[in-house]
Short mmCIF file of C-alpha atoms in Angstrom, two decimals:
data_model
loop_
_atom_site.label_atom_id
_atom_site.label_comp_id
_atom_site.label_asym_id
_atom_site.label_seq_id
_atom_site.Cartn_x
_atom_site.Cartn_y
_atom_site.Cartn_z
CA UNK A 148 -28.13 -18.68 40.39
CA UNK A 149 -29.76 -22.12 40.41
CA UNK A 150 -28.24 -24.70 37.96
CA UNK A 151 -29.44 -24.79 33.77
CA UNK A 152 -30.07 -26.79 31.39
CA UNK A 153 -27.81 -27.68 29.21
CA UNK A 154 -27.37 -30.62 26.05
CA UNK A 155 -24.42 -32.21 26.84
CA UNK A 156 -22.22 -34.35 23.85
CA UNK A 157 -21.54 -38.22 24.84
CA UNK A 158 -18.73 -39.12 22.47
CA UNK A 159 -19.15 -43.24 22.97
CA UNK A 160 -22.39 -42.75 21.56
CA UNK A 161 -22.70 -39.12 19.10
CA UNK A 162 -25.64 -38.02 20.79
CA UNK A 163 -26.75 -35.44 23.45
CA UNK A 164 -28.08 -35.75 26.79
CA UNK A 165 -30.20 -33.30 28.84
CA UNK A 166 -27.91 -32.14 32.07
CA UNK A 167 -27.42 -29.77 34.18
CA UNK A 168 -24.53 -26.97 34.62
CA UNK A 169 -24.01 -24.21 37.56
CA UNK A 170 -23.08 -20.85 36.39
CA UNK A 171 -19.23 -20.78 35.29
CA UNK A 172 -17.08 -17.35 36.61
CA UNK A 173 -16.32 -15.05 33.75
CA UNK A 174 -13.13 -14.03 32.70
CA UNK A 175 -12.43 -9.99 32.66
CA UNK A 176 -13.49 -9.78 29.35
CA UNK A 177 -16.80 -12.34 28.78
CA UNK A 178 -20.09 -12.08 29.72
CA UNK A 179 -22.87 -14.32 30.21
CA UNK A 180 -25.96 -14.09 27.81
CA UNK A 181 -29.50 -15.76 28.50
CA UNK A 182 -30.18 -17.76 25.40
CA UNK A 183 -33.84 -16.42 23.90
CA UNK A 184 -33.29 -18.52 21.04
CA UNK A 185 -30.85 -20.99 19.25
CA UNK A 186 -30.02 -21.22 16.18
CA UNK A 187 -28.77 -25.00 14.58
CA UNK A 188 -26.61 -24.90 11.16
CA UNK A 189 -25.75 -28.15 9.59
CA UNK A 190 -22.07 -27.80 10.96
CA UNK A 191 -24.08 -28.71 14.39
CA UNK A 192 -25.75 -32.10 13.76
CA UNK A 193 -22.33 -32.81 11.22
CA UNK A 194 -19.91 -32.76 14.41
CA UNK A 195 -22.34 -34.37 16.75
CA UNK A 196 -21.82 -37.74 14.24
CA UNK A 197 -18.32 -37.17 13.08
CA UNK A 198 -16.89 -35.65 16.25
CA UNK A 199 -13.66 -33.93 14.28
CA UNK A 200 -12.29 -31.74 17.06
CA UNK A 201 -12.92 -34.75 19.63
CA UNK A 202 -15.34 -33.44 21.78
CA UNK A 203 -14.77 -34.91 25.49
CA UNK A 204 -17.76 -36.21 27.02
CA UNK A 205 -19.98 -33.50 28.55
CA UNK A 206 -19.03 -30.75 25.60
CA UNK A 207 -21.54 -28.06 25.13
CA UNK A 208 -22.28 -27.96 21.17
CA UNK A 209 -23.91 -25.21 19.04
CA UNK A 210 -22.26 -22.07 17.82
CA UNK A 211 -25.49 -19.69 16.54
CA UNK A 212 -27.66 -17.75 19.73
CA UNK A 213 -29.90 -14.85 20.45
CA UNK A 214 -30.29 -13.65 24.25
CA UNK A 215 -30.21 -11.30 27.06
CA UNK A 216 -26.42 -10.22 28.30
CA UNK A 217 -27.15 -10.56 32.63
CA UNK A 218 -23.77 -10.87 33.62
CA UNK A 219 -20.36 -9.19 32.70
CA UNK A 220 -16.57 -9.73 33.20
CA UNK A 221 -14.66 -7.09 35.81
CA UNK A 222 -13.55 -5.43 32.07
CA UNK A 223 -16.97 -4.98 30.96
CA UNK A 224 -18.92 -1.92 30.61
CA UNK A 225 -22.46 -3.00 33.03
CA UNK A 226 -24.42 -1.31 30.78
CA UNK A 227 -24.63 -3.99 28.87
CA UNK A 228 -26.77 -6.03 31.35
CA UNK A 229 -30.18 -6.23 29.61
CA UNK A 230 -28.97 -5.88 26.15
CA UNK A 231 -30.08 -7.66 23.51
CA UNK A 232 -27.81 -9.78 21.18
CA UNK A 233 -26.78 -12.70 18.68
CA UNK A 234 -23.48 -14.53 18.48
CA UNK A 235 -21.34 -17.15 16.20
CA UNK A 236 -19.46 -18.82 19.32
CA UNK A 237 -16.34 -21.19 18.50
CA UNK A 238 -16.84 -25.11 18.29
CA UNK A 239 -13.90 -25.25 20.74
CA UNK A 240 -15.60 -23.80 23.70
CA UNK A 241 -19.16 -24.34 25.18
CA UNK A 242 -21.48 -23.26 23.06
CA UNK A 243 -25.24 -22.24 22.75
CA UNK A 244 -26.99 -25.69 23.43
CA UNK A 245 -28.05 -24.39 26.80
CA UNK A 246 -29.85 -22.00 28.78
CA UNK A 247 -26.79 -19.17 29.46
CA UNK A 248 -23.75 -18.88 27.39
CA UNK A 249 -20.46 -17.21 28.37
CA UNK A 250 -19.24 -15.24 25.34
CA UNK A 251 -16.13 -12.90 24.56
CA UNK A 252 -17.92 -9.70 24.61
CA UNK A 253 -15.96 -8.41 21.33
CA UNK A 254 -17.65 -11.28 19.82
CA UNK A 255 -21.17 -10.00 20.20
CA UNK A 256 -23.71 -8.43 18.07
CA UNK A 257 -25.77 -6.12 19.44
CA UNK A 258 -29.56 -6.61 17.73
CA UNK A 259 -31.69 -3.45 16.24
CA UNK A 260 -35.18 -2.89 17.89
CA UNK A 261 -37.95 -5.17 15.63
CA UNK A 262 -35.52 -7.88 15.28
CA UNK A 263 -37.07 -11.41 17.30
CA UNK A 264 -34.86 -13.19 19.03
CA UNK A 265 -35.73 -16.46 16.94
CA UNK A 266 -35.21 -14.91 13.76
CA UNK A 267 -31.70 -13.58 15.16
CA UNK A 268 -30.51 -16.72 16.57
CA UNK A 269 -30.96 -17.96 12.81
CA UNK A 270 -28.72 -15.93 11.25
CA UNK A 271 -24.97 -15.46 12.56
CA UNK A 272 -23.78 -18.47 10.67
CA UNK A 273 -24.74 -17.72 7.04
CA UNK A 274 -25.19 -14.11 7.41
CA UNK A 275 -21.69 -13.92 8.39
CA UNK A 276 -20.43 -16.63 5.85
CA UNK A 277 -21.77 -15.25 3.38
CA UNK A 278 -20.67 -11.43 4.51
CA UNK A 279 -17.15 -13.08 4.25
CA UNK A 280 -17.71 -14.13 0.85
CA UNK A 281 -18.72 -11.10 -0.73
CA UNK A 282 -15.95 -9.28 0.45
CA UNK A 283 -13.21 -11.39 -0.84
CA UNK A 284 -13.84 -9.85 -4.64
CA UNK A 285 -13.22 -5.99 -5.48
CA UNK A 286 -15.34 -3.88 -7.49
CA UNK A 287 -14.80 -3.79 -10.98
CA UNK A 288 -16.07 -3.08 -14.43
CA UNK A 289 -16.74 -6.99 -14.78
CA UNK A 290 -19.89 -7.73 -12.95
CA UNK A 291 -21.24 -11.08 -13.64
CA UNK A 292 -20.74 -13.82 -11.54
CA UNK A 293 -21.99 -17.43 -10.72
CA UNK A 294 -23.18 -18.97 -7.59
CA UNK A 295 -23.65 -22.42 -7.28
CA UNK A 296 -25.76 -23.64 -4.76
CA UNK A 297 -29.03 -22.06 -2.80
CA UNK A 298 -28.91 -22.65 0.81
CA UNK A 299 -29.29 -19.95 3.76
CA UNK A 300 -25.66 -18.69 2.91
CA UNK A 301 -26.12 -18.25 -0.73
CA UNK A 302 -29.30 -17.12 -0.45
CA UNK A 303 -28.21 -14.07 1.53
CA UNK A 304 -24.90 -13.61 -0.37
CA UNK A 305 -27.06 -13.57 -3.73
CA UNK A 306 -28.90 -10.45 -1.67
CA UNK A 307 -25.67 -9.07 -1.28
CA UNK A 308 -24.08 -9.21 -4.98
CA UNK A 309 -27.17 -8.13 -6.53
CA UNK A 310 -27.67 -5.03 -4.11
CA UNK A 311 -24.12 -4.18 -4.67
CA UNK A 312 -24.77 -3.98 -8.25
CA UNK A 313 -23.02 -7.29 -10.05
CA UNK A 314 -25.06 -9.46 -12.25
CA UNK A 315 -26.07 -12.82 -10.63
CA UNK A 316 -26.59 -16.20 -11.81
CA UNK A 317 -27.68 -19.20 -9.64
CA UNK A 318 -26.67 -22.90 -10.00
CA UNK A 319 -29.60 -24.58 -8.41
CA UNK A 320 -32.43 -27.26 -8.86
CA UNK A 321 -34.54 -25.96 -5.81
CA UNK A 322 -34.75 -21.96 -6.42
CA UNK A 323 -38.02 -21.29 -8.62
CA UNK A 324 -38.08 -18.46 -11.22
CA UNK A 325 -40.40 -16.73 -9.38
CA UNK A 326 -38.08 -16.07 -6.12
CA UNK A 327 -35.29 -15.51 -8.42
CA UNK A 328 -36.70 -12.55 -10.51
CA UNK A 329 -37.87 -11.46 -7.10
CA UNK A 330 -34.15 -11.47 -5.73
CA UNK A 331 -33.06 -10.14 -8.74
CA UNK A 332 -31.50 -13.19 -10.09
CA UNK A 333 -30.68 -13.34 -13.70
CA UNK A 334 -30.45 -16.65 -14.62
CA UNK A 335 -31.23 -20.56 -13.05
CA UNK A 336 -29.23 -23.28 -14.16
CA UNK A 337 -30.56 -26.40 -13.30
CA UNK A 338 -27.34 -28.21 -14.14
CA UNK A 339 -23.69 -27.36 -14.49
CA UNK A 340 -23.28 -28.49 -17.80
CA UNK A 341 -25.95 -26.24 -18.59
CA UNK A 342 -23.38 -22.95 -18.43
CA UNK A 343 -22.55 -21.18 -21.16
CA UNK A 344 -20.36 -18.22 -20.37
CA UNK A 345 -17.78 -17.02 -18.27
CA UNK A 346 -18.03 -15.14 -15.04
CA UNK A 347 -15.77 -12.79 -12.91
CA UNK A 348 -16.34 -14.87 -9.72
CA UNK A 349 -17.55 -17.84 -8.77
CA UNK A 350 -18.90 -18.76 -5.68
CA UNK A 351 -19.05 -22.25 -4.94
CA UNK A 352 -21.15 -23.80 -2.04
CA UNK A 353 -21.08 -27.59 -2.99
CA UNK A 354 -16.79 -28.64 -2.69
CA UNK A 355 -13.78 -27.97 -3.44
CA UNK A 356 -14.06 -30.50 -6.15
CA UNK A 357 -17.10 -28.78 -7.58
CA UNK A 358 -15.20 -25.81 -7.02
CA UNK A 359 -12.23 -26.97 -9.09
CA UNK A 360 -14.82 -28.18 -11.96
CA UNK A 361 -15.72 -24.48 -12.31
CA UNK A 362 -12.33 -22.55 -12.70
CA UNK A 363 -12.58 -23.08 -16.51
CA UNK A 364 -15.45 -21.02 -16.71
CA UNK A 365 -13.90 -18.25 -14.88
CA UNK A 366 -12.56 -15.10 -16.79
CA UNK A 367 -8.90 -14.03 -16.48
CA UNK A 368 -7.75 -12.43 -13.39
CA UNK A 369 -11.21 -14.12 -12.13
CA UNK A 370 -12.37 -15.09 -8.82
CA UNK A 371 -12.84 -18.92 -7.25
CA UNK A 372 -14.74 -18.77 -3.88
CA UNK A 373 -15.01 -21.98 -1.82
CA UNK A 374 -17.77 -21.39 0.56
CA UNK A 375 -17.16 -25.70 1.42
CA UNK A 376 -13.85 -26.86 1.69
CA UNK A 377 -10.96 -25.57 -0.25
CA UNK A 378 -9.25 -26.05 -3.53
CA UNK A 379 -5.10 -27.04 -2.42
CA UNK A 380 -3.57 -26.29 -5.46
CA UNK A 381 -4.04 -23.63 -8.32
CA UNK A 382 -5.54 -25.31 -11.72
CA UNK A 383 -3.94 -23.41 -14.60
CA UNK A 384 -0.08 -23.08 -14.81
CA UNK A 385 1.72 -20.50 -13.81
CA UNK A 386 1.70 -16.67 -15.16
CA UNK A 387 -1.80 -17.65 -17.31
CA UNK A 388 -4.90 -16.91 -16.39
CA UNK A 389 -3.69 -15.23 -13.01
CA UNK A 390 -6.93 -16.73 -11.25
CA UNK A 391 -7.43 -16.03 -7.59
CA UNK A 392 -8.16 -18.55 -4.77
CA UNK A 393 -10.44 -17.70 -2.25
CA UNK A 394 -11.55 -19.63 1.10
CA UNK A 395 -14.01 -19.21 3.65
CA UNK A 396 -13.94 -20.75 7.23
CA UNK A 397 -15.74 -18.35 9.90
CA UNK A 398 -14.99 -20.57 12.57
CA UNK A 399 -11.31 -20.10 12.31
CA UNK A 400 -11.48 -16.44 13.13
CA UNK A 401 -12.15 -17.35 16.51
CA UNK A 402 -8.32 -19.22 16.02
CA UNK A 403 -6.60 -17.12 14.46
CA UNK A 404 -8.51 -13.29 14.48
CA UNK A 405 -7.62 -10.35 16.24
CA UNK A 406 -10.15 -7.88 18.22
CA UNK A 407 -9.65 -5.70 15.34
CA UNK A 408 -10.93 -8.19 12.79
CA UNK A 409 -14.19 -8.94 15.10
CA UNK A 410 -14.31 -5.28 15.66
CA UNK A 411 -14.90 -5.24 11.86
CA UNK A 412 -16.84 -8.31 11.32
CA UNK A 413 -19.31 -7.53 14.36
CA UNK A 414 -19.66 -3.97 12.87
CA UNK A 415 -20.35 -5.39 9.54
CA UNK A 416 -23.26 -7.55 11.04
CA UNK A 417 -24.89 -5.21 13.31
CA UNK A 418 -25.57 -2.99 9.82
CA UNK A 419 -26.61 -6.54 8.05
CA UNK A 420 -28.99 -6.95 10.93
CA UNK A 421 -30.41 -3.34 10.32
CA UNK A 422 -30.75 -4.17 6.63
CA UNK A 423 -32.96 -7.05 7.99
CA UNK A 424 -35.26 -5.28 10.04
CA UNK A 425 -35.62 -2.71 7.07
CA UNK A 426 -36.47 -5.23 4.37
CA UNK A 427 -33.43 -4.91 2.82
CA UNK A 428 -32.50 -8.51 2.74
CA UNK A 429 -35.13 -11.36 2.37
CA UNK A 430 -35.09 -13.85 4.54
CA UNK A 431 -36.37 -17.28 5.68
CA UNK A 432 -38.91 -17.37 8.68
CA UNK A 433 -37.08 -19.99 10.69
CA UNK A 434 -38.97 -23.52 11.68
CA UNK A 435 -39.05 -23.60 16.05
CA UNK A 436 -38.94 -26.23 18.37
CA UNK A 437 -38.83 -25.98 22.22
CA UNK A 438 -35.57 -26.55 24.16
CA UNK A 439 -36.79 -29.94 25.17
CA UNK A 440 -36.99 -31.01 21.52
CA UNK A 441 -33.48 -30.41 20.39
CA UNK A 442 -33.15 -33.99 19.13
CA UNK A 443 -35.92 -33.44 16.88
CA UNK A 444 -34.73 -30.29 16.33
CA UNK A 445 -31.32 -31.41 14.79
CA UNK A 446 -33.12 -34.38 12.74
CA UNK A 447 -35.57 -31.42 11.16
CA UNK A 448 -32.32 -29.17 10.16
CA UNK A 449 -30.70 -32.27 9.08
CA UNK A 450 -33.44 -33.94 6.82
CA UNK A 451 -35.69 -31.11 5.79
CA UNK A 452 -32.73 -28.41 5.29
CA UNK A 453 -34.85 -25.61 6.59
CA UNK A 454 -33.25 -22.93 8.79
CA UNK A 455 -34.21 -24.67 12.52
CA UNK A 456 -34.35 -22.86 15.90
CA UNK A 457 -34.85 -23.49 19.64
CA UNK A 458 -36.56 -20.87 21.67
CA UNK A 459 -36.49 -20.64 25.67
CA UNK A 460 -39.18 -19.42 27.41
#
């Protein structure tokens, strides 16, 4: 195959450049997808200027994708040459800023029939996030819960609560009535100080500071949720409220998940795909910009906070 495009990181300067790769060889159990489409989330353009895992020059960024699988490790089933399918990749490896990607193939999700490619490549990060969320609180009697914060993820996890039957309240000066009662949203609060009861769970998108401002309005045996950052130590003393601590970092199952936990998470996915395509969960119709225009691209996501994609011819 002839070399592709790829955006390459220069660390002197936290920017990209346009380059070009040749075709890496695959490990027994990778493949190689043709990027369709390429999804940017704010954790892209936020390590491009902060550089925290110290990128070396000539790092591939981007972890969201949508393609074509055309090549496959000695381990891998061939059938999958042709098939369709999004990934979350791990910002340790090359990732999606280019024309191919090479990909554990347990780390895959396979996309239903009706599902575009841009409108895939938009939704690994948050859908996934905010699958992660949702799961970290049992179901119980006790139903009402907070979320604080409206962007992709907790717009999709809001889906997911309210379809699951709990009782949802947003924290948010963006979301109008009108989408909320259309979600199925209870309540708006435009402010924090505005709340005036207590709630199972809380799910905080904003910081673990913010999240540590809201434990007092949490029931006993209730639920904290950091979606952003982490809260280090509990608030109340010990053998009190009993609250429970919650954390969510998708990127680290790449570190420290087994096949069985993708197995699980890429299962979970494929059906939240399906519930896509069905109208099951709402959506955002994604802004595009052409692989040239990934500069703009990352200043759109950045400034306008609308869900951003590249698409490849």
């Amino acid at each position: 195959m002839e070399p592709y495009r790829v955006w390459r990181y220069q660390p002197e300067t936290h920017s990209l450049v346009l380059g070009k790769a040749e075709i890496p060889a695959l490990d027994d159990n990778e493949i190689l997808v043709q990027n369709k489409a390429i999804g940017i989330n704010p954790v892209d353009w936020k390590f491009i200027k902060a550089n925290p895992l110290n990128w070396q020059n000539g790092h591939v960024p981007g972890v969201d994708g949508a393609g074509v699988v055309v090549h496959v490790g000695s381990k891998v089933d061939t059938s999958l040459i042709g098939r369709r399918m999004a990934y979350h990749g791990s910002l340790n490896r090359h990732g999606s800023f280019a024309e191919y990607t090479v990909l554990n193939v347990e780390r895959v999700m396979t996309l239903p029939e009706g599902l575009p490619f841009e409108l895939a490549a938009a939704l690994p990060c948050p859908m996934l996030t905010a699958w992660q969320a949702f799961e970290k609180i049992p179901l119980t009697r006790q139903r009402e819960v907070l979320v604080v914060g409206f962007g992709a993820v907790n717009n999709l996890l809001s889906q997911f609560l309210v379809n699951a039957g709990y009782t949802v309240d947003v924290v948010s000066v963006s979301l109008s009535e009108e989408r909320a009662k259309s979600l199925g949203i209870r309540r708006v609060y435009r402010e924090q100080s505005l709340i005036d009861m207590k709630y199972f769970a809380i799910f905080d998108a904003v910081s673990g500071v913010n999240a540590a401002h809201l434990v007092p309005l949490l029931r006993a045996n209730g639920h904290i949720i950091c979606i952003q950052d982490r809260i280090p130590k509990p608030i109340d003393p010990p053998f009190t409220r009993t609250i429970s601590y919650h954390e969510i970092a998708l990127g680290a199952l790449h570190d420290f998940g087994d096949i069985e936990d993708w197995h699980v998470l890429m299962q979970n996915g494929e059906a939240l795909l399906k519930r896509i395509v069905s109208s099951g969960v709402e959506v955002s119709i994604p802004v595009t910009f052409k692989f040239e225009q990934m500069l703009n691209a990352l200043e759109h996501s950045e400034f306008s906070k609308l869900k951003t994609v590249i698409t490849l011819s």
